[in-house]
Amino acid sequence: MIRLFGLMMLVLVALLLAETQEEAYYRAMKLEEAGDITAALRAFEEAIALPGEYTEEIQGIIREYKSALGLADDGTSSAANEANPWEFHVAGELGLYGMHYKETGLDIAEKGGDLFVNVNPYFDYVSGIWSHTFAASVQGDYFLNNDEMSVLDTNDWNLVLGLEYTLMGRGMLLDLGYDFNIEGEKLYSDFYLWFEKNLYKYEKQRLGAVAWAYYQTSGPMSFAAYASWHRTVSEGLNGTVYVGAKFEADSVFDYKSFMESYAEYKQAVSTYNDYWQYLSDHGVDMDDAEYEAYEANSPAEPSVESIVYRQMMGQWFGPVFRSRISYKFKNRISVEAKMNLFYGFAVGGPDEDFKKIKKFNGTWGGLVSWKYKMMSFYLGLERNYKHMNLPNFYKGLYRESTVLTQLKLGVKWDI
């Protein structure tokens, strides 16, 4: 047992000391700055053989080098050809989020926490300039102080099982995924698709177009199209910006039909009760024929089933903006800021009042992380704000404003 533990520790230390793609990329850029082109090209080829987020960027650099040097470019690197095209990795995250929730009309804010772990084993397969990733994931959430978060309405625990496929190469990215969600007694699935194509590249910057789709079997669906901008470097300023339009659809309750049918039901109950009370008060004594005549002319007995309980589709369309800006320092500390904004106009719903609703969703925050080998430790603060501009009919039925603030602490790894 001691030998087995020692072997496991030795393997873990070896993995943590192994060079990452980011480190190999940084080393290649230093050789490039020093003017050693041959060594730089070799270092770039070593970097591309490692898994990481700079694969596409490095592929472009290698093609540019080979073109400038007059070398044949078959879309492959010597290091990649020599290595096994299949690589297995395990990524993951362990985090603790502190949550503070407040909404319009809620006198006391709710406080709680989310302790979660995510394990993400995946295979990378490289064939020429194409990179394929086949991944699975398991995430479990345990909510702290859940009994005191009745408005936020979380379960004690959630479990998500996922499958994902990613294809990258030739200036494009395709990501397909499926998640199976277990939230207490609720079961539902998520499907998503992300397709991005680079249209123009200048030095470390790329411009492109994105199509995105999301569908949840419990109701929500979204479609979006963006123009994208990226700047990717191993050290210094990095950025991603998406600007476009989004369509959302979700199930909403038909309040107006419900209230109208309920009012009619109450009126019918009152009429029915008044009729039979009149007969009782006046001591009507009827033979069979007279009774049948009275009953034929009496109001029908009201039924609760006459009340309308109906779900409709609420539809929204509007501009969307997403950004993520970070700065990577030489000491492996990164500072990041992000912002996601959506302003939606109701374009469909159960009634004309619903179509007057406008909503704003905004998420913004910052994060500081420190990377050591294959581990990344982070601390961040994020706020999600939602506001609905409501006509008089819907005031009191929907929440006008909600704010969820999260303090994030955790560690990510990719081994």
mmCIF file of C-alpha atoms in Angstrom:
data_model
loop_
_atom_site.group_PDB
_atom_site.id
_atom_site.type_symbol
_atom_site.label_atom_id
_atom_site.label_comp_id
_atom_site.label_asym_id
_atom_site.label_seq_id
_atom_site.Cartn_x
_atom_site.Cartn_y
_atom_site.Cartn_z
ATOM 1 C CA MET A 1 0.000 0.000 0.000
ATOM 2 C CA ILE A 2 2.863 2.397 0.856
ATOM 3 C CA ARG A 3 4.556 1.606 -2.460
ATOM 4 C CA LEU A 4 1.300 2.216 -4.350
ATOM 5 C CA PHE A 5 0.818 5.572 -2.576
ATOM 6 C CA GLY A 6 4.402 6.529 -3.364
ATOM 7 C CA LEU A 7 3.919 5.628 -7.035
ATOM 8 C CA MET A 8 0.739 7.713 -7.208
ATOM 9 C CA MET A 9 2.531 10.703 -5.664
ATOM 10 C CA LEU A 10 5.415 10.277 -8.121
ATOM 11 C CA VAL A 11 3.023 10.264 -11.085
ATOM 12 C CA LEU A 12 1.197 13.331 -9.747
ATOM 13 C CA VAL A 13 4.450 15.239 -9.233
ATOM 14 C CA ALA A 14 5.594 14.284 -12.752
ATOM 15 C CA LEU A 15 2.313 15.566 -14.214
ATOM 16 C CA LEU A 16 2.516 18.820 -12.304
ATOM 17 C CA LEU A 17 6.114 19.367 -13.408
ATOM 18 C CA ALA A 18 5.353 18.548 -17.059
ATOM 19 C CA GLU A 19 5.480 21.485 -19.457
ATOM 20 C CA THR A 20 2.082 22.869 -20.452
ATOM 21 C CA GLN A 21 1.163 24.192 -23.890
ATOM 22 C CA GLU A 22 1.158 27.739 -22.519
ATOM 23 C CA GLU A 23 4.700 27.309 -21.184
ATOM 24 C CA ALA A 24 5.927 25.814 -24.466
ATOM 25 C CA TYR A 25 4.215 28.631 -26.378
ATOM 26 C CA TYR A 26 5.897 31.231 -24.140
ATOM 27 C CA ARG A 27 9.285 29.554 -24.630
ATOM 28 C CA ALA A 28 8.807 29.553 -28.425
ATOM 29 C CA MET A 29 7.935 33.253 -28.435
ATOM 30 C CA LYS A 30 11.072 34.053 -26.438
ATOM 31 C CA LEU A 31 13.168 32.163 -29.003
ATOM 32 C CA GLU A 32 11.368 34.090 -31.757
ATOM 33 C CA GLU A 33 12.209 37.392 -30.057
ATOM 34 C CA ALA A 34 15.828 36.300 -29.758
ATOM 35 C CA GLY A 35 15.958 35.693 -33.530
ATOM 36 C CA ASP A 36 16.522 31.918 -33.386
ATOM 37 C CA ILE A 37 13.918 30.995 -36.033
ATOM 38 C CA THR A 38 14.819 27.312 -36.306
ATOM 39 C CA ALA A 39 14.586 26.758 -32.544
ATOM 40 C CA ALA A 40 11.397 28.821 -32.380
ATOM 41 C CA LEU A 41 9.725 26.697 -35.081
ATOM 42 C CA ARG A 42 10.741 23.525 -33.268
ATOM 43 C CA ALA A 43 9.364 24.914 -29.990
ATOM 44 C CA PHE A 44 6.068 25.881 -31.655
ATOM 45 C CA GLU A 45 5.768 22.319 -33.003
ATOM 46 C CA GLU A 46 6.390 20.972 -29.488
ATOM 47 C CA ALA A 47 3.704 23.302 -28.127
ATOM 48 C CA ILE A 48 1.097 22.205 -30.663
ATOM 49 C CA ALA A 49 1.597 18.579 -29.618
ATOM 50 C CA LEU A 50 0.368 19.522 -26.127
ATOM 51 C CA PRO A 51 -3.318 20.110 -25.254
ATOM 52 C CA GLY A 52 -4.345 23.687 -24.595
ATOM 53 C CA GLU A 53 -6.273 26.760 -25.671
ATOM 54 C CA TYR A 54 -3.650 28.059 -28.134
ATOM 55 C CA THR A 55 -3.713 25.169 -30.638
ATOM 56 C CA GLU A 56 -5.338 27.132 -33.453
ATOM 57 C CA GLU A 57 -3.108 30.170 -32.849
ATOM 58 C CA ILE A 58 0.032 28.012 -32.955
ATOM 59 C CA GLN A 59 -1.132 26.223 -36.119
ATOM 60 C CA GLY A 60 -1.371 29.601 -37.869
ATOM 61 C CA ILE A 61 2.130 30.595 -36.686
ATOM 62 C CA ILE A 62 3.626 27.322 -37.949
ATOM 63 C CA ARG A 63 1.981 27.770 -41.378
ATOM 64 C CA GLU A 64 3.344 31.325 -41.593
ATOM 65 C CA TYR A 65 6.849 30.144 -40.699
ATOM 66 C CA LYS A 66 6.805 27.335 -43.256
ATOM 67 C CA SER A 67 5.498 29.669 -45.933
ATOM 68 C CA ALA A 68 8.239 32.224 -45.207
ATOM 69 C CA LEU A 69 10.936 29.543 -45.146
ATOM 70 C CA GLY A 70 9.665 27.871 -48.317
ATOM 71 C CA LEU A 71 8.899 24.600 -46.548
ATOM 72 C CA ALA A 72 6.092 22.257 -47.595
ATOM 73 C CA ASP A 73 3.035 22.748 -45.426
ATOM 74 C CA ASP A 74 0.951 19.597 -45.262
ATOM 75 C CA GLY A 75 -0.954 20.878 -42.233
ATOM 76 C CA THR A 76 1.008 18.742 -39.787
ATOM 77 C CA SER A 77 3.988 19.203 -37.512
ATOM 78 C CA SER A 78 6.813 16.751 -36.975
ATOM 79 C CA ALA A 79 6.173 16.635 -33.239
ATOM 80 C CA ALA A 80 2.478 15.944 -33.767
ATOM 81 C CA ASN A 81 3.213 13.185 -36.304
ATOM 82 C CA GLU A 82 5.662 11.454 -34.005
ATOM 83 C CA ALA A 83 3.323 11.579 -31.020
ATOM 84 C CA ASN A 84 0.352 9.336 -30.467
ATOM 85 C CA PRO A 85 -2.627 11.169 -32.029
ATOM 86 C CA TRP A 86 -4.806 10.078 -29.087
ATOM 87 C CA GLU A 87 -4.313 11.786 -25.730
ATOM 88 C CA PHE A 88 -6.325 11.321 -22.544
ATOM 89 C CA HIS A 89 -6.737 14.063 -19.950
ATOM 90 C CA VAL A 90 -8.817 14.828 -16.903
ATOM 91 C CA ALA A 91 -9.899 18.400 -16.275
ATOM 92 C CA GLY A 92 -11.968 19.528 -13.348
ATOM 93 C CA GLU A 93 -12.934 22.197 -10.880
ATOM 94 C CA LEU A 94 -13.621 22.376 -7.165
ATOM 95 C CA GLY A 95 -15.323 25.543 -6.010
ATOM 96 C CA LEU A 96 -17.289 27.270 -3.295
ATOM 97 C CA TYR A 97 -19.640 30.115 -4.197
ATOM 98 C CA GLY A 98 -21.142 32.370 -1.544
ATOM 99 C CA MET A 99 -24.561 33.677 -2.697
ATOM 100 C CA HIS A 100 -26.518 36.802 -1.733
ATOM 101 C CA TYR A 101 -29.970 37.168 -3.324
ATOM 102 C CA LYS A 102 -32.309 40.176 -3.299
ATOM 103 C CA GLU A 103 -35.479 40.968 -5.231
ATOM 104 C CA THR A 104 -38.155 43.651 -5.396
ATOM 105 C CA GLY A 105 -40.475 43.355 -2.399
ATOM 106 C CA LEU A 106 -38.173 41.047 -0.441
ATOM 107 C CA ASP A 107 -37.401 42.783 2.864
ATOM 108 C CA ILE A 108 -34.559 40.504 3.906
ATOM 109 C CA ALA A 109 -31.941 39.220 1.487
ATOM 110 C CA GLU A 110 -31.332 35.475 1.242
ATOM 111 C CA LYS A 111 -27.850 34.116 1.854
ATOM 112 C CA GLY A 112 -26.414 30.728 1.053
ATOM 113 C CA GLY A 113 -23.669 28.866 -0.729
ATOM 114 C CA ASP A 114 -22.910 26.382 -3.496
ATOM 115 C CA LEU A 115 -20.212 23.769 -2.963
ATOM 116 C CA PHE A 116 -19.531 21.930 -6.198
ATOM 117 C CA VAL A 117 -17.100 19.615 -7.934
ATOM 118 C CA ASN A 118 -16.796 18.967 -11.656
ATOM 119 C CA VAL A 119 -14.772 16.138 -13.221
ATOM 120 C CA ASN A 120 -14.268 16.274 -16.983
ATOM 121 C CA PRO A 121 -12.361 13.364 -18.603
ATOM 122 C CA TYR A 122 -11.695 13.840 -22.325
ATOM 123 C CA PHE A 123 -9.834 12.427 -25.312
ATOM 124 C CA ASP A 124 -8.007 14.600 -27.840
ATOM 125 C CA TYR A 125 -7.414 13.234 -31.326
ATOM 126 C CA VAL A 126 -5.256 15.224 -33.754
ATOM 127 C CA SER A 127 -5.371 14.470 -37.478
ATOM 128 C CA GLY A 128 -3.502 16.929 -39.654
ATOM 129 C CA ILE A 129 -4.820 20.384 -38.897
ATOM 130 C CA TRP A 130 -7.999 19.003 -37.317
ATOM 131 C CA SER A 131 -8.327 18.538 -33.590
ATOM 132 C CA HIS A 132 -11.184 16.415 -32.169
ATOM 133 C CA THR A 133 -12.144 16.374 -28.504
ATOM 134 C CA PHE A 134 -14.529 13.793 -27.013
ATOM 135 C CA ALA A 135 -15.491 14.664 -23.445
ATOM 136 C CA ALA A 136 -17.726 13.573 -20.616
ATOM 137 C CA SER A 137 -18.470 15.449 -17.421
ATOM 138 C CA VAL A 138 -19.992 14.914 -14.007
ATOM 139 C CA GLN A 139 -20.867 17.872 -11.791
ATOM 140 C CA GLY A 140 -22.420 17.759 -8.365
ATOM 141 C CA ASP A 141 -23.698 20.771 -6.413
ATOM 142 C CA TYR A 142 -24.570 20.884 -2.734
ATOM 143 C CA PHE A 143 -26.326 24.075 -1.606
ATOM 144 C CA LEU A 144 -25.483 25.370 1.855
ATOM 145 C CA ASN A 145 -28.130 27.034 4.030
ATOM 146 C CA ASN A 146 -30.729 25.899 1.510
ATOM 147 C CA ASP A 147 -33.592 25.957 4.039
ATOM 148 C CA GLU A 148 -33.180 29.736 4.276
ATOM 149 C CA MET A 149 -33.300 30.284 0.479
ATOM 150 C CA SER A 150 -36.994 29.705 -0.213
ATOM 151 C CA VAL A 151 -37.331 32.489 -2.811
ATOM 152 C CA LEU A 152 -34.212 31.480 -4.746
ATOM 153 C CA ASP A 153 -35.762 27.984 -4.742
ATOM 154 C CA THR A 154 -32.733 25.716 -5.008
ATOM 155 C CA ASN A 155 -32.655 22.014 -4.185
ATOM 156 C CA ASP A 156 -30.343 20.600 -1.540
ATOM 157 C CA TRP A 157 -28.274 19.035 -4.302
ATOM 158 C CA ASN A 158 -28.043 18.876 -8.099
ATOM 159 C CA LEU A 159 -26.287 16.466 -10.436
ATOM 160 C CA VAL A 160 -25.392 17.085 -14.093
ATOM 161 C CA LEU A 161 -24.088 14.396 -16.479
ATOM 162 C CA GLY A 162 -22.744 15.673 -19.784
ATOM 163 C CA LEU A 163 -21.306 14.658 -23.158
ATOM 164 C CA GLU A 164 -19.455 17.020 -25.506
ATOM 165 C CA TYR A 165 -17.734 16.961 -28.889
ATOM 166 C CA THR A 166 -15.436 19.723 -30.172
ATOM 167 C CA LEU A 167 -13.930 20.065 -33.646
ATOM 168 C CA MET A 168 -11.267 22.704 -34.273
ATOM 169 C CA GLY A 169 -9.181 23.603 -37.316
ATOM 170 C CA ARG A 170 -9.026 25.677 -40.514
ATOM 171 C CA GLY A 171 -10.048 28.785 -38.629
ATOM 172 C CA MET A 172 -13.264 27.284 -37.254
ATOM 173 C CA LEU A 173 -14.646 25.837 -34.043
ATOM 174 C CA LEU A 174 -17.653 23.548 -33.611
ATOM 175 C CA ASP A 175 -18.853 22.580 -30.149
ATOM 176 C CA LEU A 176 -21.821 20.245 -29.534
ATOM 177 C CA GLY A 177 -23.061 19.203 -26.122
ATOM 178 C CA TYR A 178 -25.726 17.398 -24.130
ATOM 179 C CA ASP A 179 -26.408 17.625 -20.381
ATOM 180 C CA PHE A 180 -28.751 15.510 -18.285
ATOM 181 C CA ASN A 181 -29.827 17.441 -15.172
ATOM 182 C CA ILE A 182 -31.111 16.002 -11.907
ATOM 183 C CA GLU A 183 -32.476 18.638 -9.512
ATOM 184 C CA GLY A 184 -34.199 16.846 -6.663
ATOM 185 C CA GLU A 185 -37.240 15.219 -8.295
ATOM 186 C CA LYS A 186 -36.907 17.269 -11.502
ATOM 187 C CA LEU A 187 -35.269 15.689 -14.555
ATOM 188 C CA TYR A 188 -34.532 17.550 -17.785
ATOM 189 C CA SER A 189 -31.982 17.755 -20.588
ATOM 190 C CA ASP A 190 -29.985 20.550 -22.230
ATOM 191 C CA PHE A 191 -28.680 20.612 -25.813
ATOM 192 C CA TYR A 192 -26.321 23.265 -27.139
ATOM 193 C CA LEU A 193 -24.333 24.161 -30.243
ATOM 194 C CA TRP A 194 -21.593 26.744 -30.853
ATOM 195 C CA PHE A 195 -20.101 27.361 -34.295
ATOM 196 C CA GLU A 196 -17.447 30.008 -34.904
ATOM 197 C CA LYS A 197 -15.600 30.845 -38.106
ATOM 198 C CA ASN A 198 -12.629 33.182 -38.409
ATOM 199 C CA LEU A 199 -13.060 35.671 -41.250
ATOM 200 C CA TYR A 200 -9.990 37.867 -40.865
ATOM 201 C CA LYS A 201 -6.741 37.664 -38.946
ATOM 202 C CA TYR A 202 -4.185 40.365 -38.197
ATOM 203 C CA GLU A 203 -1.169 39.457 -36.058
ATOM 204 C CA LYS A 204 -2.629 38.336 -32.691
ATOM 205 C CA GLN A 205 -6.186 39.426 -33.454
ATOM 206 C CA ARG A 206 -9.031 37.574 -35.155
ATOM 207 C CA LEU A 207 -12.424 38.662 -36.426
ATOM 208 C CA GLY A 208 -15.176 36.134 -37.036
ATOM 209 C CA ALA A 209 -18.838 35.146 -36.972
ATOM 210 C CA VAL A 210 -20.658 32.934 -34.462
ATOM 211 C CA ALA A 211 -23.922 30.971 -34.425
ATOM 212 C CA TRP A 212 -25.187 29.656 -31.084
ATOM 213 C CA ALA A 213 -28.227 27.586 -30.091
ATOM 214 C CA TYR A 214 -29.532 26.227 -26.786
ATOM 215 C CA TYR A 215 -32.563 24.107 -25.929
ATOM 216 C CA GLN A 216 -33.813 22.789 -22.612
ATOM 217 C CA THR A 217 -36.564 20.187 -22.522
ATOM 218 C CA SER A 218 -38.230 21.941 -19.580
ATOM 219 C CA GLY A 219 -38.947 24.969 -21.748
ATOM 220 C CA PRO A 220 -36.243 27.567 -22.478
ATOM 221 C CA MET A 221 -34.565 27.866 -25.859
ATOM 222 C CA SER A 222 -32.239 30.487 -27.341
ATOM 223 C CA PHE A 223 -30.666 31.307 -30.694
ATOM 224 C CA ALA A 224 -28.022 33.964 -31.277
ATOM 225 C CA ALA A 225 -25.721 35.298 -33.988
ATOM 226 C CA TYR A 226 -22.609 37.312 -33.170
ATOM 227 C CA ALA A 227 -19.712 39.121 -34.745
ATOM 228 C CA SER A 228 -16.596 38.185 -32.749
ATOM 229 C CA TRP A 229 -13.190 39.679 -31.939
ATOM 230 C CA HIS A 230 -10.342 37.833 -30.225
ATOM 231 C CA ARG A 231 -6.867 38.745 -29.119
ATOM 232 C CA THR A 232 -4.831 35.804 -27.833
ATOM 233 C CA VAL A 233 -1.298 35.949 -26.439
ATOM 234 C CA SER A 234 0.518 33.896 -23.819
ATOM 235 C CA GLU A 235 1.461 37.035 -21.890
ATOM 236 C CA GLY A 236 -0.178 40.459 -21.837
ATOM 237 C CA LEU A 237 -3.625 41.635 -22.884
ATOM 238 C CA ASN A 238 -6.176 39.053 -24.046
ATOM 239 C CA GLY A 239 -9.712 39.791 -25.086
ATOM 240 C CA THR A 240 -12.906 38.327 -26.488
ATOM 241 C CA VAL A 241 -15.918 40.386 -27.546
ATOM 242 C CA TYR A 242 -19.202 39.212 -29.097
ATOM 243 C CA VAL A 243 -21.825 41.625 -30.439
ATOM 244 C CA GLY A 244 -25.071 40.439 -32.009
ATOM 245 C CA ALA A 245 -28.735 39.612 -31.536
ATOM 246 C CA LYS A 246 -30.522 36.886 -29.599
ATOM 247 C CA PHE A 247 -33.947 35.235 -29.670
ATOM 248 C CA GLU A 248 -35.326 33.591 -26.529
ATOM 249 C CA ALA A 249 -38.462 31.550 -25.916
ATOM 250 C CA ASP A 250 -39.756 30.124 -22.661
ATOM 251 C CA SER A 251 -42.967 28.774 -21.174
ATOM 252 C CA VAL A 252 -45.116 31.403 -19.373
ATOM 253 C CA PHE A 253 -48.420 31.117 -17.537
ATOM 254 C CA ASP A 254 -51.512 32.662 -19.158
ATOM 255 C CA TYR A 255 -52.525 34.849 -16.215
ATOM 256 C CA LYS A 256 -55.135 36.873 -18.096
ATOM 257 C CA SER A 257 -57.183 33.849 -19.258
ATOM 258 C CA PHE A 258 -56.879 32.334 -15.788
ATOM 259 C CA MET A 259 -58.189 35.474 -14.071
ATOM 260 C CA GLU A 260 -61.006 35.973 -16.572
ATOM 261 C CA SER A 261 -62.153 32.359 -16.270
ATOM 262 C CA TYR A 262 -61.859 32.510 -12.471
ATOM 263 C CA ALA A 263 -64.053 35.640 -12.367
ATOM 264 C CA GLU A 264 -66.650 33.893 -14.546
ATOM 265 C CA TYR A 265 -66.515 30.846 -12.281
ATOM 266 C CA LYS A 266 -67.062 32.971 -9.158
ATOM 267 C CA GLN A 267 -70.006 34.694 -10.824
ATOM 268 C CA ALA A 268 -71.507 31.334 -11.821
ATOM 269 C CA VAL A 269 -71.120 30.043 -8.254
ATOM 270 C CA SER A 270 -72.841 33.126 -6.906
ATOM 271 C CA THR A 271 -75.748 32.846 -9.396
ATOM 272 C CA TYR A 272 -76.205 29.132 -8.707
ATOM 273 C CA ASN A 273 -76.175 29.599 -4.936
ATOM 274 C CA ASP A 274 -78.565 32.581 -5.140
ATOM 275 C CA TYR A 275 -81.071 30.569 -7.186
ATOM 276 C CA TRP A 276 -81.286 27.663 -4.797
ATOM 277 C CA GLN A 277 -81.253 29.971 -1.785
ATOM 278 C CA TYR A 278 -84.297 31.767 -3.259
ATOM 279 C CA LEU A 279 -86.170 28.481 -3.607
ATOM 280 C CA SER A 280 -85.307 27.538 -0.037
ATOM 281 C CA ASP A 281 -86.294 30.931 1.393
ATOM 282 C CA HIS A 282 -89.688 30.887 -0.322
ATOM 283 C CA GLY A 283 -90.507 27.297 0.590
ATOM 284 C CA VAL A 284 -91.361 26.377 -2.979
ATOM 285 C CA ASP A 285 -93.475 23.216 -2.959
ATOM 286 C CA MET A 286 -93.533 21.693 -6.446
ATOM 287 C CA ASP A 287 -94.833 18.536 -7.994
ATOM 288 C CA ASP A 288 -92.565 16.528 -10.284
ATOM 289 C CA ALA A 289 -93.491 18.445 -13.451
ATOM 290 C CA GLU A 290 -92.975 21.843 -11.804
ATOM 291 C CA TYR A 291 -89.623 20.737 -10.335
ATOM 292 C CA GLU A 292 -88.378 19.558 -13.728
ATOM 293 C CA ALA A 293 -89.394 22.913 -15.232
ATOM 294 C CA TYR A 294 -87.545 24.861 -12.510
ATOM 295 C CA GLU A 295 -84.430 22.676 -12.861
ATOM 296 C CA ALA A 296 -84.422 23.065 -16.651
ATOM 297 C CA ASN A 297 -84.365 26.868 -16.265
ATOM 298 C CA SER A 298 -81.813 26.962 -13.417
ATOM 299 C CA PRO A 299 -78.186 27.947 -13.986
ATOM 300 C CA ALA A 300 -75.784 25.066 -14.600
ATOM 301 C CA GLU A 301 -73.754 24.010 -11.587
ATOM 302 C CA PRO A 302 -70.279 25.588 -11.978
ATOM 303 C CA SER A 303 -67.253 23.289 -12.293
ATOM 304 C CA VAL A 304 -63.709 24.059 -11.180
ATOM 305 C CA GLU A 305 -62.568 22.483 -14.444
ATOM 306 C CA SER A 306 -63.932 25.547 -16.244
ATOM 307 C CA ILE A 307 -61.008 27.599 -14.880
ATOM 308 C CA VAL A 308 -58.266 27.970 -17.509
ATOM 309 C CA TYR A 309 -54.787 26.750 -16.545
ATOM 310 C CA ARG A 310 -52.731 27.300 -19.685
ATOM 311 C CA GLN A 311 -49.047 27.609 -20.506
ATOM 312 C CA MET A 312 -48.006 29.691 -23.521
ATOM 313 C CA MET A 313 -44.678 30.579 -25.147
ATOM 314 C CA GLY A 314 -43.153 33.923 -24.255
ATOM 315 C CA GLN A 315 -40.774 35.111 -26.981
ATOM 316 C CA TRP A 316 -38.042 37.754 -26.779
ATOM 317 C CA PHE A 317 -35.678 39.362 -29.253
ATOM 318 C CA GLY A 318 -32.998 41.976 -28.806
ATOM 319 C CA PRO A 319 -29.331 43.007 -28.874
ATOM 320 C CA VAL A 320 -26.701 41.099 -26.913
ATOM 321 C CA PHE A 321 -23.149 41.964 -25.876
ATOM 322 C CA ARG A 322 -20.583 39.619 -24.325
ATOM 323 C CA SER A 323 -16.994 40.398 -23.414
ATOM 324 C CA ARG A 324 -14.098 38.926 -21.483
ATOM 325 C CA ILE A 325 -10.883 40.925 -21.054
ATOM 326 C CA SER A 326 -7.854 39.642 -19.168
ATOM 327 C CA TYR A 327 -4.229 40.491 -18.578
ATOM 328 C CA LYS A 328 -1.635 37.776 -18.002
ATOM 329 C CA PHE A 329 1.457 38.757 -16.044
ATOM 330 C CA LYS A 330 4.870 37.068 -16.130
ATOM 331 C CA ASN A 331 4.350 35.738 -12.591
ATOM 332 C CA ARG A 332 1.394 33.627 -13.872
ATOM 333 C CA ILE A 333 -1.174 35.867 -12.221
ATOM 334 C CA SER A 334 -4.109 36.854 -14.415
ATOM 335 C CA VAL A 335 -6.713 39.541 -13.864
ATOM 336 C CA GLU A 336 -9.994 39.172 -15.727
ATOM 337 C CA ALA A 337 -13.172 41.192 -16.188
ATOM 338 C CA LYS A 338 -16.313 40.004 -17.950
ATOM 339 C CA MET A 339 -19.687 41.422 -18.963
ATOM 340 C CA ASN A 340 -22.776 39.822 -20.584
ATOM 341 C CA LEU A 341 -25.741 42.059 -21.464
ATOM 342 C CA PHE A 342 -29.091 41.354 -23.140
ATOM 343 C CA TYR A 343 -32.033 43.712 -23.683
ATOM 344 C CA GLY A 344 -35.127 41.856 -24.818
ATOM 345 C CA PHE A 345 -38.368 43.044 -26.386
ATOM 346 C CA ALA A 346 -41.355 40.681 -26.051
ATOM 347 C CA VAL A 347 -42.396 39.628 -29.569
ATOM 348 C CA GLY A 348 -44.880 36.930 -28.576
ATOM 349 C CA GLY A 349 -46.905 35.863 -25.570
ATOM 350 C CA PRO A 350 -50.349 35.035 -24.173
ATOM 351 C CA ASP A 351 -51.822 38.556 -24.483
ATOM 352 C CA GLU A 352 -51.201 42.101 -25.676
ATOM 353 C CA ASP A 353 -50.129 43.312 -22.225
ATOM 354 C CA PHE A 354 -47.390 40.675 -22.156
ATOM 355 C CA LYS A 355 -46.008 42.023 -25.437
ATOM 356 C CA LYS A 356 -45.419 45.383 -23.730
ATOM 357 C CA ILE A 357 -42.892 43.829 -21.332
ATOM 358 C CA LYS A 358 -39.207 44.640 -21.816
ATOM 359 C CA LYS A 359 -36.437 42.935 -19.890
ATOM 360 C CA PHE A 360 -32.751 43.492 -19.200
ATOM 361 C CA ASN A 361 -30.323 40.778 -18.085
ATOM 362 C CA GLY A 362 -26.819 41.779 -17.074
ATOM 363 C CA THR A 363 -23.906 39.833 -15.626
ATOM 364 C CA TRP A 364 -20.577 41.436 -14.770
ATOM 365 C CA GLY A 365 -17.677 40.698 -12.488
ATOM 366 C CA GLY A 366 -13.964 40.265 -12.014
ATOM 367 C CA LEU A 367 -11.588 37.423 -11.183
ATOM 368 C CA VAL A 368 -7.967 37.012 -10.122
ATOM 369 C CA SER A 369 -6.234 33.697 -10.794
ATOM 370 C CA TRP A 370 -2.813 32.217 -10.280
ATOM 371 C CA LYS A 371 -1.608 29.357 -12.430
ATOM 372 C CA TYR A 372 0.867 26.798 -11.175
ATOM 373 C CA LYS A 373 1.689 24.104 -13.703
ATOM 374 C CA MET A 374 -1.626 22.408 -14.436
ATOM 375 C CA MET A 375 -3.515 23.972 -11.541
ATOM 376 C CA SER A 376 -5.256 27.351 -11.556
ATOM 377 C CA PHE A 377 -6.452 28.931 -8.296
ATOM 378 C CA TYR A 378 -9.000 31.736 -8.506
ATOM 379 C CA LEU A 379 -10.939 34.289 -6.468
ATOM 380 C CA GLY A 380 -13.696 36.359 -8.005
ATOM 381 C CA LEU A 381 -16.840 38.418 -7.533
ATOM 382 C CA GLU A 382 -19.821 38.304 -9.916
ATOM 383 C CA ARG A 383 -23.226 39.981 -9.997
ATOM 384 C CA ASN A 384 -26.284 39.005 -12.021
ATOM 385 C CA TYR A 385 -28.978 41.678 -12.376
ATOM 386 C CA LYS A 386 -32.402 41.241 -13.987
ATOM 387 C CA HIS A 387 -35.014 43.930 -14.491
ATOM 388 C CA MET A 388 -38.422 43.782 -16.172
ATOM 389 C CA ASN A 389 -40.296 46.864 -17.360
ATOM 390 C CA LEU A 390 -43.880 45.767 -16.641
ATOM 391 C CA PRO A 391 -47.305 47.123 -17.713
ATOM 392 C CA ASN A 392 -49.846 47.621 -14.906
ATOM 393 C CA PHE A 393 -51.504 44.226 -15.384
ATOM 394 C CA TYR A 394 -48.274 42.303 -14.706
ATOM 395 C CA LYS A 395 -47.017 44.355 -11.767
ATOM 396 C CA GLY A 396 -47.130 42.100 -8.736
ATOM 397 C CA LEU A 397 -47.292 38.969 -10.896
ATOM 398 C CA TYR A 398 -43.667 39.109 -12.041
ATOM 399 C CA ARG A 399 -40.610 40.241 -10.087
ATOM 400 C CA GLU A 400 -39.492 43.624 -11.336
ATOM 401 C CA SER A 401 -35.846 43.358 -10.232
ATOM 402 C CA THR A 402 -33.579 40.626 -8.882
ATOM 403 C CA VAL A 403 -29.905 40.718 -7.915
ATOM 404 C CA LEU A 404 -27.714 37.667 -7.279
ATOM 405 C CA THR A 405 -24.180 38.343 -6.048
ATOM 406 C CA GLN A 406 -21.640 35.520 -5.876
ATOM 407 C CA LEU A 407 -18.215 35.396 -4.249
ATOM 408 C CA LYS A 408 -16.222 32.697 -6.035
ATOM 409 C CA LEU A 409 -13.320 30.676 -4.677
ATOM 410 C CA GLY A 410 -11.894 27.560 -6.266
ATOM 411 C CA VAL A 411 -9.290 25.632 -8.189
ATOM 412 C CA LYS A 412 -9.242 24.231 -11.736
ATOM 413 C CA TRP A 413 -6.946 21.591 -13.160
ATOM 414 C CA ASP A 414 -6.161 19.908 -16.480
ATOM 415 C CA ILE A 415 -3.936 16.831 -16.153
#
